DNA sequence: GGCGATATGAAACGAAAATTCCATCTCGGT
DNA sequence: ACCGAGATGGAATTTTCGTTTCATATCGCC
């Protein structure tokens, strides 16, 4: 109880303390220290009894271990191990606090915020996107005669980019841009053998949803890029991607969506090179 | 207890089931479903009482939620959420080397590359953008009667986004989209007192350059977003931003440009709040 | 509008877990 | 070898938490 110097807030700090004081600890406490460094996951999630069993020590030693490092019991220390699981934001993390200090209101601060939000969104995209979803989506696109792309309002730039990039690949594509309010007519151009990429965020544009429903009814495979697992696009989509765009001041970024879009296009290009069955020549307007 | 069809072993499966059955669940269970999808970390680590508090439901509903998906109570389901934390992606460092080794052109590798490129582009943007350039650009925009936006081809999505975002600010704006090949005619709408945002990358679209020249001749201030200090837009621009978009496989990202665009818009919004002289009402189509 | 079924919330229950207490053990110093 | 301080393990204790039960509310249906 004498050593109440160090509460230790982050996992990295605690890890350092355990390493440093390891030699000075009693036998059981050393045992626990080694186990803790080697199995941080179990330290975070298991119960005292289970950990004691695995580490071959008595349960009460675990409480003493926590106390030895300034915690108020084992559970108190376990919170630090748990925090490691939650905010595993590998490369970033500490950089954030440096910009927190900056003053508010300037445009430079807005830029900082958006850069930060963009990086977050990208890392989230990387960590949460399942590789097989990408593969399946690319497979769908590789088989499609014509790739239709639909999005409205905030999501529209993503569709515009997709149409441009698919054109660069010599891939027939069709941007349903609702020009002249003729979205429904444009949607009639979708035929069996085609595919549809739909991008929509909350509040989901009803026009986009209509197009998706029509495609679904016609048996056309749908690749959805949306922002929520409960999005109305989800149940209709053959492959769905969820991008979480962190927002700043009510403005959401498109960073992650565009990154995903590019990855789809480049992945498609690679797939077509590998199996160059029918490369189609003409890009549609 | 009747629905004992589905044990659900992995987090991804559970997530899919929650999404699928969301509509068919009762009100409280839907509430929990949404919370669970949005806060998987808390679902994994917090206690029943804490989660119930955060999700604004009664603790017992959480047990029912678990039962509804075939689990034997809440703790049983929580194991699945915890598994997600344990066997997560190894985290940045290891991820990179696995990408270095297995670079056989899968789509996941393309995604990793784009995420990395995007992060680099954003950091470069943050480090190289001069704060006073932002301030001056925002000042120009704040004084403008109508903000015209022009971009073609690859840069067009940036313009589309700018037009959307400026509209959200109730800022009069005009997207010169070259619809019907009438870009020159659209450019005639520019009048003294307006401003122009032009976005163009190599190879610089001649149409865009034409518009910029015309604006310059008419004494309309120009904000340029471009990719090179030698860009033809540079000498004509009142304020110029240089964004370096790192490219992957001949595809350049728009990440940094969009981030800059958002920062301009939000900065403009803040500036207008601070000195709310004439807030204009109507956004142009 | 009433009735049954289902959903929901409050409280009680029981189990499990963390922590404390205390007796015993270990070991270093004299 | 003895003594004492600290370490250790077993068991008791107390707290916390998950779950169950039951009364009430809500909703859909006839």
CSV table of C-alpha atoms in Angstrom, one decimal, chain A residues 78-241:
chain,number,residue,atom,x,y,z
A,78,UNK,CA,-8.2,-4.6,-16.0
A,79,UNK,CA,-9.7,-1.5,-17.4
A,80,UNK,CA,-6.3,-0.5,-18.7
A,81,UNK,CA,-5.9,-3.8,-20.4
A,82,UNK,CA,-9.4,-3.4,-21.9
A,83,UNK,CA,-8.6,0.1,-23.2
A,84,UNK,CA,-5.9,-1.5,-25.3
A,85,UNK,CA,-8.5,-3.5,-27.1
A,86,UNK,CA,-10.7,-0.6,-27.8
A,87,UNK,CA,-8.5,2.2,-29.0
A,88,UNK,CA,-6.1,0.3,-31.0
A,89,UNK,CA,-5.6,3.2,-33.4
A,90,UNK,CA,-2.1,2.2,-34.3
A,91,UNK,CA,-0.4,4.9,-36.2
A,92,UNK,CA,-2.5,7.8,-35.1
A,93,UNK,CA,-3.7,8.3,-31.5
A,94,UNK,CA,-1.3,10.6,-29.9
A,95,UNK,CA,-1.2,13.1,-32.8
A,96,UNK,CA,-4.7,14.1,-32.1
A,97,UNK,CA,-4.1,15.8,-28.8
A,98,UNK,CA,-1.5,18.1,-30.4
A,99,UNK,CA,-4.2,19.8,-32.5
A,100,UNK,CA,-6.7,19.9,-29.7
A,101,UNK,CA,-4.6,22.7,-28.2
A,102,UNK,CA,-5.0,24.9,-31.3
A,103,UNK,CA,-7.4,27.7,-31.1
A,104,UNK,CA,-10.9,27.4,-32.5
A,105,UNK,CA,-12.6,29.0,-35.4
A,106,UNK,CA,-9.9,29.5,-38.0
A,107,UNK,CA,-9.9,27.9,-41.4
A,108,UNK,CA,-6.6,26.1,-40.6
A,109,UNK,CA,-8.3,24.4,-37.7
A,110,UNK,CA,-11.1,23.3,-39.9
A,111,UNK,CA,-8.5,21.8,-42.2
A,112,UNK,CA,-6.9,20.1,-39.3
A,113,UNK,CA,-10.2,18.6,-38.3
A,114,UNK,CA,-11.0,17.4,-41.7
A,115,UNK,CA,-7.6,15.8,-42.1
A,116,UNK,CA,-8.0,14.1,-38.9
A,117,UNK,CA,-11.5,12.9,-39.7
A,118,UNK,CA,-10.3,11.8,-43.1
A,119,UNK,CA,-7.5,9.7,-41.7
A,120,UNK,CA,-9.9,8.2,-39.2
A,121,UNK,CA,-12.4,7.3,-41.9
A,122,UNK,CA,-9.7,5.7,-44.0
A,123,UNK,CA,-8.3,3.6,-41.2
A,124,UNK,CA,-11.8,2.5,-40.3
A,125,UNK,CA,-12.3,1.6,-43.9
A,126,UNK,CA,-9.1,-0.4,-43.9
A,127,UNK,CA,-9.8,-2.2,-40.7
A,128,UNK,CA,-13.5,-3.0,-41.2
A,129,UNK,CA,-13.7,-3.9,-44.9
A,130,UNK,CA,-13.8,-7.6,-45.5
A,131,UNK,CA,-11.5,-8.7,-48.3
A,132,UNK,CA,-14.0,-11.2,-49.6
A,133,UNK,CA,-16.6,-8.4,-50.0
A,134,UNK,CA,-14.2,-6.6,-52.3
A,135,UNK,CA,-13.5,-9.8,-54.2
A,136,UNK,CA,-17.2,-10.6,-54.6
A,137,UNK,CA,-17.9,-7.0,-55.7
A,138,UNK,CA,-15.2,-7.1,-58.3
A,139,UNK,CA,-16.4,-10.4,-59.5
A,140,UNK,CA,-19.8,-9.0,-60.1
A,141,UNK,CA,-18.4,-6.0,-61.9
A,142,UNK,CA,-16.1,-8.1,-64.0
A,143,UNK,CA,-19.1,-10.1,-65.3
A,144,UNK,CA,-21.3,-7.1,-66.0
A,145,UNK,CA,-22.0,-6.0,-69.5
A,146,UNK,CA,-22.7,-2.4,-68.5
A,147,UNK,CA,-22.1,-1.0,-65.0
A,148,UNK,CA,-24.7,1.5,-64.0
A,149,UNK,CA,-23.9,4.0,-61.3
A,150,UNK,CA,-26.5,5.9,-59.2
A,151,UNK,CA,-26.2,8.4,-56.4
A,152,UNK,CA,-27.9,11.7,-55.5
A,153,UNK,CA,-27.0,14.8,-53.6
A,154,UNK,CA,-24.1,14.4,-51.3
A,155,UNK,CA,-23.2,11.0,-52.7
A,156,UNK,CA,-23.2,12.1,-56.3
A,157,UNK,CA,-19.5,13.0,-56.5
A,158,UNK,CA,-18.7,9.4,-55.7
A,159,UNK,CA,-20.9,8.2,-58.6
A,160,UNK,CA,-19.3,10.8,-60.9
A,161,UNK,CA,-15.9,9.6,-60.0
A,162,UNK,CA,-16.8,6.0,-60.5
A,163,UNK,CA,-18.2,6.7,-63.9
A,164,UNK,CA,-15.0,8.6,-64.8
A,165,UNK,CA,-12.7,5.8,-63.5
A,166,UNK,CA,-14.7,3.0,-65.1
A,167,UNK,CA,-14.4,4.8,-68.4
A,168,UNK,CA,-10.7,4.9,-68.0
A,169,UNK,CA,-10.7,1.2,-67.7
A,170,UNK,CA,-12.6,0.9,-71.0
A,171,UNK,CA,-15.5,-0.4,-69.1
A,172,UNK,CA,-19.0,0.3,-70.4
A,173,UNK,CA,-20.7,2.3,-67.8
A,174,UNK,CA,-23.8,4.5,-67.3
A,175,UNK,CA,-24.1,7.3,-64.8
A,176,UNK,CA,-27.7,7.7,-63.8
A,177,UNK,CA,-27.5,11.4,-63.0
A,178,UNK,CA,-31.2,12.3,-62.9
A,179,UNK,CA,-30.6,14.9,-65.5
A,180,UNK,CA,-33.8,16.6,-66.5
A,181,UNK,CA,-35.6,14.6,-63.8
A,182,UNK,CA,-35.4,11.5,-66.0
A,183,UNK,CA,-33.9,9.2,-63.5
A,184,UNK,CA,-36.7,6.6,-63.9
A,185,UNK,CA,-36.2,6.7,-67.7
A,186,UNK,CA,-32.4,6.3,-67.2
A,187,UNK,CA,-33.1,3.4,-65.0
A,188,UNK,CA,-34.9,1.6,-67.8
A,189,UNK,CA,-31.5,1.2,-69.5
A,190,UNK,CA,-30.6,-1.4,-66.9
A,191,UNK,CA,-30.9,-4.9,-68.4
A,192,UNK,CA,-30.1,-8.4,-67.3
A,193,UNK,CA,-26.4,-9.0,-67.4
A,194,UNK,CA,-25.7,-5.6,-66.1
A,195,UNK,CA,-24.7,-4.5,-62.6
A,196,UNK,CA,-25.5,-1.5,-60.5
A,197,UNK,CA,-23.4,0.5,-58.1
A,198,UNK,CA,-25.5,2.5,-55.7
A,199,UNK,CA,-24.2,5.1,-53.3
A,200,UNK,CA,-26.4,6.5,-50.6
A,201,UNK,CA,-26.1,8.0,-47.2
A,202,UNK,CA,-28.6,9.0,-44.6
A,203,UNK,CA,-31.1,10.5,-45.3
A,204,UNK,CA,-31.3,8.0,-48.1
A,205,UNK,CA,-32.4,9.7,-51.3
A,206,UNK,CA,-35.7,8.1,-52.3
A,207,UNK,CA,-34.8,8.4,-56.0
A,208,UNK,CA,-31.7,6.3,-55.4
A,209,UNK,CA,-33.7,3.8,-53.5
A,210,UNK,CA,-36.2,3.5,-56.3
A,211,UNK,CA,-33.5,2.7,-58.8
A,212,UNK,CA,-32.1,0.1,-56.5
A,213,UNK,CA,-35.5,-1.5,-56.1
A,214,UNK,CA,-36.0,-1.6,-59.8
A,215,UNK,CA,-32.7,-3.3,-60.3
A,216,UNK,CA,-33.3,-5.7,-57.6
A,217,UNK,CA,-36.7,-6.6,-59.1
A,218,UNK,CA,-35.0,-7.2,-62.5
A,219,UNK,CA,-32.4,-9.5,-60.9
A,220,UNK,CA,-29.5,-7.2,-61.5
A,221,UNK,CA,-26.8,-7.5,-59.0
A,222,UNK,CA,-26.3,-4.5,-56.8
A,223,UNK,CA,-23.2,-3.2,-55.1
A,224,UNK,CA,-24.1,-0.8,-52.3
A,225,UNK,CA,-21.9,1.8,-50.7
A,226,UNK,CA,-23.7,3.2,-47.7
A,227,UNK,CA,-23.2,4.4,-44.2
A,228,UNK,CA,-25.1,2.1,-41.9
A,229,UNK,CA,-25.8,-1.6,-41.6
A,230,UNK,CA,-29.5,-0.7,-41.3
A,231,UNK,CA,-29.5,1.3,-44.5
A,232,UNK,CA,-32.5,0.4,-46.8
A,233,UNK,CA,-30.0,-0.5,-49.5
A,234,UNK,CA,-28.6,-3.4,-47.4
A,235,UNK,CA,-31.3,-6.0,-47.9
A,236,UNK,CA,-31.3,-5.5,-51.6
A,237,UNK,CA,-27.6,-5.5,-52.3
A,238,UNK,CA,-25.6,-8.4,-53.5
A,239,UNK,CA,-22.5,-6.9,-51.9
A,240,UNK,CA,-22.7,-4.0,-49.4
A,241,UNK,CA,-20.0,-1.8,-48.1
